[in-house]
Amino acid sequence: MPTTLADEERRAAIADRLDETGGSERWRDWRWQLRHAIRDIPTFEALLGVRFSAHERGRLDATLARFPLSITPYYLSLIDAKDYANDPVFLQAFPRASELEVMPGDMADPLAEDKDSPVAGITHRYPDRVLFQVSNVCSMYCRHCTRKRKVGDRDFIPGRDALKEGLDYIRGTPVVRDVLLSGGDPLMLADGYLDWILSELDAIPHVEIVRIGTRMPVVLPYRITDELVAMLRRHHPLWVNTHFNHPREITASSRRALARLADAGIPLGNQTVLLAGVNDCPRIMRRLVHRLVQNRVRPYYLYQCDMSEGLSHFRTPVGKGMEIIESLIGHTSGLAVPTYVIDAPGGGGKIPVMPQYLISWNTNKVVLRNFEGVITTYKEPDQYRPVFCNRNCEECRLSLRLEGAEEYQALGIERLLADHDDAVSLVPAGNERLGRRSGNGAGEADPAEAGEAEDVPGEG
Ligand SMILES: *Cc1c(COP(=O)(O)O)cnc(C)c1O
């Protein structure tokens, strides 16, 4: 999709209107884009040549008072003004009165990120990795943001002292081998500041990889400058995950940004959120994943829309996501198929939900179906000799060759499957039935039978 003359002209018109002193010359300057982000309805109307009724304006103003608006001139220029009401960019960027409708079940912090936070800025949910919020700001406010409660709260970038707390936590927590920089958008930080954070992380021996989650290639691709990329490439192994939701977002500028990152050896992934009216269509998704892999971006996750307050108009049934995944697996390259996940309310983390391909089985055969509807069988081996695993890897014929004694604790379902552990079930804490059985207060489950008390419903 090369940039057409009409695109160029539309951009120039927007640029000059925002900045009479030569906006179109500065269009590709990301700081200019930030300074001229559109934050109010009249500017939006003037730039797109649209007009909202007084009634609509009233409703929009009420929405903006709660959830502010910010859109980069670049991202705004992608909107098709002739059919803006159905435009995927408009729908992701422009407020709607329905954001104020809080539905039963909606939550301010559905993922309980604030609860799983040992120190400010860190969410430590999974055993070996943490989310580190290094920025409170974004160049554009996605209307579907899961952290909507925080959007526009206080636009600030945490100072070094604030971030030191998070860095100290990571330094003092040797199980953390993977750090995800998130926000806000980490690429809102100046190059030098980000360089400092990445250097601090590089110096922590147990941090094996760092990932940056950013929407800049989508909403402000000019942020991906040669200088930024030259800095990032000094911090390998570094991964970048971005957030394209619609094939229309893949423009000549965003493709250049992705190419720069990929040329610097940075593996690129993409996380898409399934959004009603934007991308809830198998054909749109197929086009999107194809455009992504063409640009060396691996579709990583397809997210079911979270139950955050103000997002109900974006939510689709899980069945829609299933239909989309069903239309991808087998039909197209395996590496173009993302994992469809629901981020569990209450902080359970991402749960993959994929179509079922295993139809049945006995001890001899499994019955499978493929994407075409072919039903087939796989015969189990007659010879397989199970090895009892006591986690003594030194004496195992499979030569893992551990360096030193690595402690390894099986967790959750993995623990139920482990030979060396005699847990037979997982029972929620406070299970009444087991409380009655032991007779000494609620939730005192017999450890031999109960394994571990894990799930704590209502905690979240
Ligand atoms: C998504 C997420 C991660 C990373 O999950 P991966 O499945 O490893 O990509 C880590 N921490 C939190 C809190 C998350 O939400």
PDB file of N, CA and C in Angstrom, residues 107-119 122-125 133 149-150 345-348 456-460:
ATOM      1  N   MET A 107     -15.444  -3.939  35.536  1.00  0.00           N
ATOM      2  CA  MET A 107     -14.559  -3.679  36.676  1.00  0.00           C
ATOM      3  C   MET A 107     -13.547  -2.600  36.308  1.00  0.00           C
ATOM      4  N   ALA A 108     -13.150  -1.826  37.298  1.00  0.00           N
ATOM      5  CA  ALA A 108     -12.148  -0.791  37.038  1.00  0.00           C
ATOM      6  C   ALA A 108     -10.797  -1.444  36.720  1.00  0.00           C
ATOM      7  N   ASP A 109     -10.460  -2.481  37.466  1.00  0.00           N
ATOM      8  CA  ASP A 109      -9.160  -3.147  37.306  1.00  0.00           C
ATOM      9  C   ASP A 109      -9.402  -4.646  37.187  1.00  0.00           C
ATOM     10  N   PRO A 110      -9.969  -5.085  36.037  1.00  0.00           N
ATOM     11  CA  PRO A 110     -10.398  -6.490  35.943  1.00  0.00           C
ATOM     12  C   PRO A 110      -9.235  -7.463  36.104  1.00  0.00           C
ATOM     13  N   LEU A 111      -8.048  -7.038  35.738  1.00  0.00           N
ATOM     14  CA  LEU A 111      -6.925  -7.971  35.774  1.00  0.00           C
ATOM     15  C   LEU A 111      -6.220  -7.944  37.126  1.00  0.00           C
ATOM     16  N   ALA A 112      -6.767  -7.163  38.063  1.00  0.00           N
ATOM     17  CA  ALA A 112      -6.195  -7.063  39.408  1.00  0.00           C
ATOM     18  C   ALA A 112      -4.703  -6.752  39.363  1.00  0.00           C
ATOM     19  N   GLU A 113      -4.323  -5.890  38.444  1.00  0.00           N
ATOM     20  CA  GLU A 113      -2.897  -5.565  38.307  1.00  0.00           C
ATOM     21  C   GLU A 113      -2.405  -4.810  39.535  1.00  0.00           C
ATOM     22  N   ASP A 114      -3.312  -4.013  40.098  1.00  0.00           N
ATOM     23  CA  ASP A 114      -2.889  -3.238  41.261  1.00  0.00           C
ATOM     24  C   ASP A 114      -2.675  -4.138  42.479  1.00  0.00           C
ATOM     25  N   LYS A 115      -3.402  -5.276  42.506  1.00  0.00           N
ATOM     26  CA  LYS A 115      -3.249  -6.181  43.661  1.00  0.00           C
ATOM     27  C   LYS A 115      -1.994  -7.035  43.571  1.00  0.00           C
ATOM     28  N   ASP A 116      -1.623  -7.425  42.337  1.00  0.00           N
ATOM     29  CA  ASP A 116      -0.434  -8.261  42.178  1.00  0.00           C
ATOM     30  C   ASP A 116       0.813  -7.403  42.041  1.00  0.00           C
ATOM     31  N   SER A 117       0.831  -6.282  42.747  1.00  0.00           N
ATOM     32  CA  SER A 117       1.923  -5.341  42.573  1.00  0.00           C
ATOM     33  C   SER A 117       2.750  -5.227  43.856  1.00  0.00           C
ATOM     34  N   PRO A 118       3.914  -5.876  43.898  1.00  0.00           N
ATOM     35  CA  PRO A 118       4.735  -5.838  45.109  1.00  0.00           C
ATOM     36  C   PRO A 118       5.313  -4.453  45.389  1.00  0.00           C
ATOM     37  N   VAL A 119       5.677  -3.740  44.336  1.00  0.00           N
ATOM     38  CA  VAL A 119       6.118  -2.343  44.480  1.00  0.00           C
ATOM     39  C   VAL A 119       5.506  -1.542  43.331  1.00  0.00           C
ATOM     40  N   ILE A 122       5.375  -2.406  39.291  1.00  0.00           N
ATOM     41  CA  ILE A 122       5.634  -3.797  38.941  1.00  0.00           C
ATOM     42  C   ILE A 122       4.367  -4.631  39.138  1.00  0.00           C
ATOM     43  N   THR A 123       4.010  -5.443  38.136  1.00  0.00           N
ATOM     44  CA  THR A 123       2.996  -6.483  38.343  1.00  0.00           C
ATOM     45  C   THR A 123       3.716  -7.824  38.215  1.00  0.00           C
ATOM     46  N   HIS A 124       3.731  -8.560  39.323  1.00  0.00           N
ATOM     47  CA  HIS A 124       4.408  -9.862  39.313  1.00  0.00           C
ATOM     48  C   HIS A 124       3.339 -10.940  39.452  1.00  0.00           C
ATOM     49  N   ARG A 125       2.920 -11.471  38.321  1.00  0.00           N
ATOM     50  CA  ARG A 125       1.799 -12.395  38.278  1.00  0.00           C
ATOM     51  C   ARG A 125       2.245 -13.801  37.978  1.00  0.00           C
ATOM     52  N   GLN A 133       5.786  -1.082  34.519  1.00  0.00           N
ATOM     53  CA  GLN A 133       5.191   0.100  33.893  1.00  0.00           C
ATOM     54  C   GLN A 133       6.127   1.285  34.052  1.00  0.00           C
ATOM     55  N   ARG A 149      -8.878   3.082  33.411  1.00  0.00           N
ATOM     56  CA  ARG A 149      -9.038   3.789  34.689  1.00  0.00           C
ATOM     57  C   ARG A 149      -7.915   4.787  34.918  1.00  0.00           C
ATOM     58  N   LYS A 150      -6.758   4.508  34.284  1.00  0.00           N
ATOM     59  CA  LYS A 150      -5.586   5.350  34.544  1.00  0.00           C
ATOM     60  C   LYS A 150      -5.318   6.360  33.451  1.00  0.00           C
ATOM     61  N   PRO A 345     -10.332 -12.407  34.630  1.00  0.00           N
ATOM     62  CA  PRO A 345     -10.686 -11.401  35.635  1.00  0.00           C
ATOM     63  C   PRO A 345     -10.248 -11.878  37.016  1.00  0.00           C
ATOM     64  N   GLY A 346      -9.761 -10.973  37.812  1.00  0.00           N
ATOM     65  CA  GLY A 346      -9.304 -11.353  39.138  1.00  0.00           C
ATOM     66  C   GLY A 346      -7.820 -11.656  39.179  1.00  0.00           C
ATOM     67  N   GLY A 347      -7.168 -11.621  38.024  1.00  0.00           N
ATOM     68  CA  GLY A 347      -5.719 -11.763  38.030  1.00  0.00           C
ATOM     69  C   GLY A 347      -5.208 -13.159  37.723  1.00  0.00           C
ATOM     70  N   GLY A 348      -6.025 -13.998  37.126  1.00  0.00           N
ATOM     71  CA  GLY A 348      -5.585 -15.371  36.810  1.00  0.00           C
ATOM     72  C   GLY A 348      -4.626 -15.441  35.643  1.00  0.00           C
ATOM     73  N   VAL A 456      -8.348 -18.641  44.700  1.00  0.00           N
ATOM     74  CA  VAL A 456      -9.037 -17.892  45.755  1.00  0.00           C
ATOM     75  C   VAL A 456     -10.075 -16.990  45.096  1.00  0.00           C
ATOM     76  N   PRO A 457     -11.247 -17.575  44.817  1.00  0.00           N
ATOM     77  CA  PRO A 457     -12.234 -16.766  44.128  1.00  0.00           C
ATOM     78  C   PRO A 457     -12.670 -15.607  45.017  1.00  0.00           C
ATOM     79  N   GLY A 458     -12.984 -14.513  44.411  1.00  0.00           N
ATOM     80  CA  GLY A 458     -13.463 -13.371  45.199  1.00  0.00           C
ATOM     81  C   GLY A 458     -12.318 -12.511  45.704  1.00  0.00           C
ATOM     82  N   GLU A 459     -11.114 -13.047  45.612  1.00  0.00           N
ATOM     83  CA  GLU A 459      -9.934 -12.271  46.023  1.00  0.00           C
ATOM     84  C   GLU A 459      -9.715 -11.079  45.097  1.00  0.00           C
ATOM     85  N   GLY A 460     -10.088 -11.304  43.806  1.00  0.00           N
ATOM     86  CA  GLY A 460      -9.699 -10.346  42.792  1.00  0.00           C
ATOM     87  C   GLY A 460     -10.531  -9.087  42.763  1.00  0.00           C
TER      88      GLY A 460
END
